[in-house]
Tab-separated table of C-alpha atoms and ligand atoms in Angstrom:
chain	number	residue	atom	x	y	z
A	21	MET	CA	-69.675	-19.419	-22.372
A	22	SER	CA	-67.731	-20.997	-19.504
A	23	GLU	CA	-68.383	-24.623	-18.619
A	24	GLN	CA	-69.461	-23.334	-15.224
A	25	GLY	CA	-72.302	-21.351	-16.782
A	26	PHE	CA	-75.977	-22.167	-16.346
A	27	SER	CA	-78.126	-23.577	-19.125
A	28	ALA	CA	-79.578	-21.063	-21.604
A	29	GLN	CA	-82.997	-21.302	-19.957
A	30	GLU	CA	-81.569	-20.781	-16.493
A	31	ARG	CA	-79.563	-17.771	-17.632
A	32	GLU	CA	-82.621	-16.301	-19.231
A	33	ALA	CA	-84.491	-16.679	-15.946
A	34	VAL	CA	-81.768	-14.850	-14.021
A	35	TYR	CA	-81.724	-11.930	-16.461
A	36	ARG	CA	-85.516	-11.881	-16.572
A	37	ALA	CA	-85.776	-11.575	-12.793
A	38	ILE	CA	-83.298	-8.688	-12.899
A	39	ALA	CA	-85.056	-6.893	-15.779
A	40	GLN	CA	-88.599	-7.383	-14.509
A	41	ARG	CA	-87.991	-6.619	-10.831
A	42	ARG	CA	-89.849	-3.466	-9.927
A	43	ASP	CA	-90.201	-1.381	-6.823
A	44	MET	CA	-93.888	-1.968	-6.086
A	45	ARG	CA	-96.291	0.303	-4.201
A	46	HIS	CA	-99.582	-1.282	-5.311
A	47	PHE	CA	-100.430	-4.619	-3.702
A	48	ALA	CA	-103.328	-7.034	-3.954
A	49	GLY	CA	-103.532	-8.025	-0.277
A	50	GLY	CA	-103.520	-11.809	0.128
A	51	ARG	CA	-100.814	-13.650	2.012
A	52	VAL	CA	-97.346	-15.105	1.652
A	53	GLU	CA	-97.211	-18.734	2.745
A	54	PRO	CA	-94.726	-19.308	5.584
A	55	GLU	CA	-92.551	-21.725	3.521
A	56	LEU	CA	-92.334	-19.169	0.724
A	57	LEU	CA	-91.442	-16.352	3.121
A	58	ARG	CA	-88.769	-18.587	4.620
A	59	ARG	CA	-87.358	-19.316	1.140
A	60	LEU	CA	-87.166	-15.611	0.359
A	61	LEU	CA	-85.460	-14.808	3.648
A	62	GLU	CA	-82.969	-17.628	3.065
A	63	ALA	CA	-82.207	-16.046	-0.322
A	64	ALA	CA	-81.600	-12.716	1.417
A	65	HIS	CA	-79.412	-14.414	3.997
A	66	GLN	CA	-77.147	-15.882	1.280
A	67	ALA	CA	-76.031	-12.398	0.249
A	68	PRO	CA	-72.379	-11.398	0.232
A	69	SER	CA	-71.215	-9.260	3.139
A	70	VAL	CA	-68.018	-7.422	3.938
A	71	GLY	CA	-65.727	-9.637	6.064
A	72	LEU	CA	-68.694	-12.050	6.249
A	73	MET	CA	-70.161	-9.838	8.963
A	74	GLN	CA	-73.776	-10.546	7.901
A	75	PRO	CA	-74.967	-7.217	9.326
A	76	TRP	CA	-78.605	-7.729	8.333
A	77	ARG	CA	-81.434	-8.232	10.777
A	78	PHE	CA	-85.012	-8.677	9.586
A	79	ILE	CA	-88.038	-7.989	11.731
A	80	ARG	CA	-91.322	-9.435	10.477
A	81	ILE	CA	-94.183	-7.143	11.454
A	82	SER	CA	-97.143	-9.392	12.192
A	83	ASP	CA	-98.907	-6.998	14.586
A	84	ARG	CA	-101.440	-4.983	12.567
A	85	GLN	CA	-101.372	-2.065	15.001
A	86	LEU	CA	-97.599	-1.857	14.777
A	87	ARG	CA	-97.878	-1.861	10.993
A	88	GLY	CA	-100.221	1.123	11.283
A	89	GLN	CA	-97.728	2.945	13.489
A	90	ILE	CA	-94.964	2.309	10.947
A	91	GLN	CA	-97.211	3.646	8.189
A	92	GLN	CA	-97.798	6.742	10.307
A	93	LEU	CA	-94.039	7.337	10.664
A	94	VAL	CA	-93.686	7.052	6.891
A	95	GLU	CA	-96.561	9.433	6.328
A	96	GLU	CA	-94.946	12.023	8.629
A	97	GLU	CA	-91.673	11.761	6.732
A	98	ARG	CA	-93.486	11.932	3.385
A	99	VAL	CA	-94.857	15.336	4.375
A	100	ARG	CA	-91.438	16.534	5.599
A	101	THR	CA	-89.840	15.311	2.350
A	102	ALA	CA	-92.413	17.239	0.331
A	103	GLN	CA	-91.603	20.396	2.307
A	104	ALA	CA	-87.880	19.865	1.657
A	105	LEU	CA	-88.501	19.460	-2.072
A	106	GLY	CA	-89.675	23.040	-2.521
A	107	GLU	CA	-91.166	23.610	-5.980
A	108	ARG	CA	-91.691	19.885	-6.672
A	109	SER	CA	-93.596	19.463	-3.412
A	110	ASP	CA	-97.096	19.127	-4.922
A	111	GLU	CA	-95.865	16.769	-7.615
A	112	PHE	CA	-94.186	14.613	-4.961
A	113	MET	CA	-97.312	14.476	-2.794
A	114	LYS	CA	-99.223	12.954	-5.733
A	115	LEU	CA	-96.803	10.036	-5.978
A	116	LYS	CA	-97.561	6.765	-4.251
A	117	VAL	CA	-94.452	6.047	-2.221
A	118	GLU	CA	-95.451	3.030	-0.148
A	119	GLY	CA	-97.937	0.170	0.082
A	120	ILE	CA	-97.610	-0.603	3.793
A	121	ASN	CA	-101.313	-1.011	4.487
A	122	ASP	CA	-102.096	-3.133	1.411
A	123	CYS	CA	-99.204	-5.572	1.187
A	124	ALA	CA	-99.316	-9.095	2.594
A	125	GLU	CA	-96.134	-8.807	4.635
A	126	VAL	CA	-94.088	-5.985	6.123
A	127	LEU	CA	-90.456	-6.627	6.990
A	128	VAL	CA	-88.109	-4.106	8.542
A	129	ALA	CA	-84.475	-4.568	7.516
A	130	ALA	CA	-81.941	-3.162	9.947
A	131	LEU	CA	-78.207	-3.001	10.504
A	132	MET	CA	-77.159	-4.853	13.635
A	133	ASP	CA	-75.595	-3.182	16.638
A	134	GLY	CA	-71.875	-3.588	17.464
A	135	ARG	CA	-70.741	-3.062	13.877
A	136	GLU	CA	-67.666	-1.111	14.995
A	137	ARG	CA	-66.051	-4.446	15.956
A	138	TYR	CA	-65.879	-5.368	12.273
A	139	VAL	CA	-62.850	-3.700	10.670
A	140	PHE	CA	-62.140	-6.003	7.687
A	141	GLY	CA	-63.104	-3.998	4.603
A	142	ARG	CA	-64.590	-1.227	6.713
A	143	ARG	CA	-61.596	0.663	8.118
A	144	THR	CA	-61.760	3.262	5.364
A	145	LEU	CA	-65.267	2.438	4.134
A	146	PRO	CA	-67.516	1.858	7.156
A	147	GLU	CA	-70.578	2.111	4.917
A	148	MET	CA	-69.766	-1.348	3.522
A	149	ASP	CA	-72.158	-2.662	6.180
A	150	LEU	CA	-74.953	-0.771	4.466
A	151	ALA	CA	-73.780	-2.111	1.104
A	152	SER	CA	-73.949	-5.655	2.497
A	153	LEU	CA	-77.473	-5.186	3.794
A	154	SER	CA	-78.437	-3.791	0.397
A	155	CYS	CA	-77.133	-6.973	-1.259
A	156	ALA	CA	-79.403	-9.020	1.012
A	157	ILE	CA	-82.392	-6.860	0.133
A	158	GLN	CA	-81.645	-7.184	-3.573
A	159	ASN	CA	-81.500	-10.989	-3.234
A	160	LEU	CA	-84.900	-10.883	-1.567
A	161	TRP	CA	-86.253	-8.557	-4.260
A	162	LEU	CA	-85.118	-10.782	-7.124
A	163	ALA	CA	-86.250	-14.009	-5.476
A	164	ALA	CA	-89.645	-12.443	-4.767
A	165	ARG	CA	-89.984	-11.373	-8.408
A	166	SER	CA	-89.244	-14.906	-9.579
A	167	GLU	CA	-91.959	-16.164	-7.203
A	168	GLY	CA	-94.410	-13.631	-8.663
A	169	LEU	CA	-94.425	-11.447	-5.552
A	170	GLY	CA	-93.858	-7.721	-5.554
A	171	MET	CA	-91.651	-5.857	-3.118
A	172	GLY	CA	-91.246	-2.181	-2.326
A	173	TRP	CA	-88.365	-0.593	-0.448
A	174	VAL	CA	-89.596	2.275	1.704
A	175	SER	CA	-86.947	4.532	3.183
A	176	LEU	CA	-89.098	7.512	4.097
A	177	PHE	CA	-88.910	7.425	7.875
A	178	GLU	CA	-86.946	8.867	10.763
A	179	PRO	CA	-84.628	5.941	11.643
A	180	GLN	CA	-84.455	6.695	15.369
A	181	ALA	CA	-88.244	6.872	15.630
A	182	LEU	CA	-88.598	3.478	13.932
A	183	ALA	CA	-85.749	2.055	16.050
A	184	ASP	CA	-87.533	3.217	19.217
A	185	LEU	CA	-90.879	1.807	18.042
A	186	LEU	CA	-89.402	-1.653	17.371
A	187	GLY	CA	-87.088	-1.797	20.384
A	188	LEU	CA	-83.794	-1.829	18.486
A	189	PRO	CA	-80.670	-1.760	20.692
A	190	ALA	CA	-78.382	1.302	20.637
A	191	GLY	CA	-76.190	1.212	17.530
A	192	ALA	CA	-78.636	-0.798	15.400
A	193	LYS	CA	-80.274	1.131	12.578
A	194	PRO	CA	-83.343	0.397	10.447
A	195	LEU	CA	-82.714	1.041	6.750
A	196	ALA	CA	-85.768	-0.322	4.997
A	197	VAL	CA	-89.433	-0.975	5.471
A	198	LEU	CA	-90.058	-3.721	2.949
A	199	CYS	CA	-93.573	-4.233	1.604
A	200	LEU	CA	-93.963	-7.711	0.163
A	201	GLY	CA	-96.804	-9.644	-1.372
A	202	PRO	CA	-99.032	-10.501	-4.316
A	203	VAL	CA	-99.626	-7.776	-6.898
A	204	THR	CA	-102.172	-7.588	-9.708
A	205	GLU	CA	-99.452	-6.716	-12.194
A	206	PHE	CA	-95.867	-5.497	-12.205
A	207	TYR	CA	-95.240	-1.994	-13.547
A	208	PRO	CA	-93.704	-2.304	-17.038
A	209	ALA	CA	-91.061	0.312	-16.083
A	210	PRO	CA	-90.009	2.119	-12.885
A	211	MET	CA	-93.111	3.792	-11.511
A	212	LEU	CA	-91.251	7.077	-11.065
A	213	ALA	CA	-90.504	7.019	-14.807
A	214	LEU	CA	-94.121	6.185	-15.679
A	215	GLU	CA	-95.268	9.070	-13.470
A	216	GLY	CA	-92.786	11.463	-15.087
A	217	TRP	CA	-90.856	12.122	-11.861
A	218	ALA	CA	-87.509	11.003	-13.272
A	219	GLN	CA	-86.192	9.153	-16.283
A	220	PRO	CA	-83.556	6.427	-16.117
A	221	ARG	CA	-80.303	7.194	-17.901
A	222	PRO	CA	-78.751	4.698	-20.320
A	223	LEU	CA	-75.712	2.690	-19.238
A	224	SER	CA	-73.621	4.347	-21.956
A	225	GLU	CA	-73.821	7.662	-20.036
A	226	LEU	CA	-72.577	6.066	-16.832
A	227	LEU	CA	-69.788	3.886	-18.168
A	228	TYR	CA	-66.281	5.314	-18.437
A	229	GLU	CA	-62.945	4.011	-19.594
A	230	ASN	CA	-59.796	4.428	-17.524
A	231	TYR	CA	-60.681	7.914	-16.279
A	232	TRP	CA	-63.795	9.514	-14.904
A	233	GLY	CA	-65.954	11.017	-17.618
A	234	VAL	CA	-64.059	9.378	-20.500
A	235	SER	CA	-66.451	7.389	-22.652
A	236	GLN	CA	-65.401	4.274	-24.534
B	7	FMN	C1	-82.272	2.335	-1.211
B	7	FMN	C2	-83.619	2.548	-1.852
B	7	FMN	C3	-84.615	3.248	-1.167
B	7	FMN	C4	-85.862	3.471	-1.757
B	7	FMN	N1	-86.852	4.132	-1.062
B	7	FMN	C5	-88.067	4.305	-1.636
B	7	FMN	C6	-89.139	4.919	-0.931
B	7	FMN	O1	-89.022	5.313	0.232
B	7	FMN	N2	-90.327	5.049	-1.539
B	7	FMN	C7	-90.519	4.632	-2.825
B	7	FMN	O2	-91.622	4.786	-3.355
B	7	FMN	N3	-89.535	4.023	-3.518
B	7	FMN	C8	-88.321	3.844	-2.952
B	7	FMN	N4	-87.337	3.196	-3.646
B	7	FMN	C9	-87.600	2.689	-5.002
B	7	FMN	C10	-86.995	3.524	-6.112
B	7	FMN	O3	-87.770	4.681	-6.326
B	7	FMN	C11	-86.951	2.648	-7.373
B	7	FMN	O4	-86.070	1.592	-7.144
B	7	FMN	C12	-86.518	3.406	-8.612
B	7	FMN	O5	-87.444	4.403	-8.944
B	7	FMN	C13	-86.353	2.462	-9.801
B	7	FMN	O6	-87.527	1.713	-10.013
B	7	FMN	P1	-87.493	0.133	-10.058
B	7	FMN	O7	-86.976	-0.331	-8.728
B	7	FMN	O8	-88.906	-0.308	-10.318
B	7	FMN	O9	-86.558	-0.267	-11.167
B	7	FMN	C14	-86.105	2.966	-3.062
B	7	FMN	C15	-85.101	2.240	-3.734
B	7	FMN	C16	-83.878	2.027	-3.133
B	7	FMN	C17	-82.835	1.223	-3.866
C-alpha cells in the first residue's frame, strides 16, 4: 500500500460506507441536528466537478405543506411510470419508491442555471454537469451512511413542475428529491433486489479488457 494510504481501520470504514450504503425508502421520523446536516452538506460540496463548475444547488424543504406538494408530484409521476411500464405495472405499484412524508429532512438537489457558460469538459459532453451533481449526491449518501442516517434518491417527478413549485430560475433543473434521516435498519441488499424487481449483476459481467465485450 502507498505511504499516502489511510490506516487499515480507516480504509475499512471507507469500504464499509460504500458497501452498506442503501437507497432507503423507510424512515423512522426523528430529526437531523443542524450541525450534522451542515456536515453532510459540506461533504456533498467537496465533490469533484467538471471544470470546477460546482453546478449543484440544494434546497432544504422545511415547509411541511411544500413537502406534501412535492410528495404529490412524485405520486402523480409514480402512476404515470406504472402506466408506461405496461405488464409490470401492478408489480411496480406495489413497490415503495419514496419516503418523503416519513423522513426527517427533504432536500431537493438541482443543477444551477447558466450552465452553458461552462465549456471546459462539457463541449462534447454537456451532461458532465449532471455527473458532477451526482458525485455531490454520492458524497452526501456515503457521509450520511457513516453517520447512521439513511438517504433515498427520488427521481420520479416532472422536473418542470418541481422547478415551478420551488421557484427555480429558467435553465436550472431539479434532479433529485433526497429523503434523509434516521432509519430503524438499513436494508441488507438493494430493496429492488429484495423485492424481486431486479437483480444486481456481478462486476465480472461488466468489466472488459481493451475492447467492448471482451472479458479478461
Ligand atoms: C439517479 C438515481 C435515481 C433514483 N431514483 C429512484 C426513485 O425515484 N425511487 C426509488 O425508489 N429509488 C430510486 N433510486 C434508487 C435505486 O433504485 C437504487 O440505487 C438501486 O436499486 C440500488 O440499490 P442501493 O442504492 O440500495 O444499492 C435512484 C438511484 C439513482 C442512482
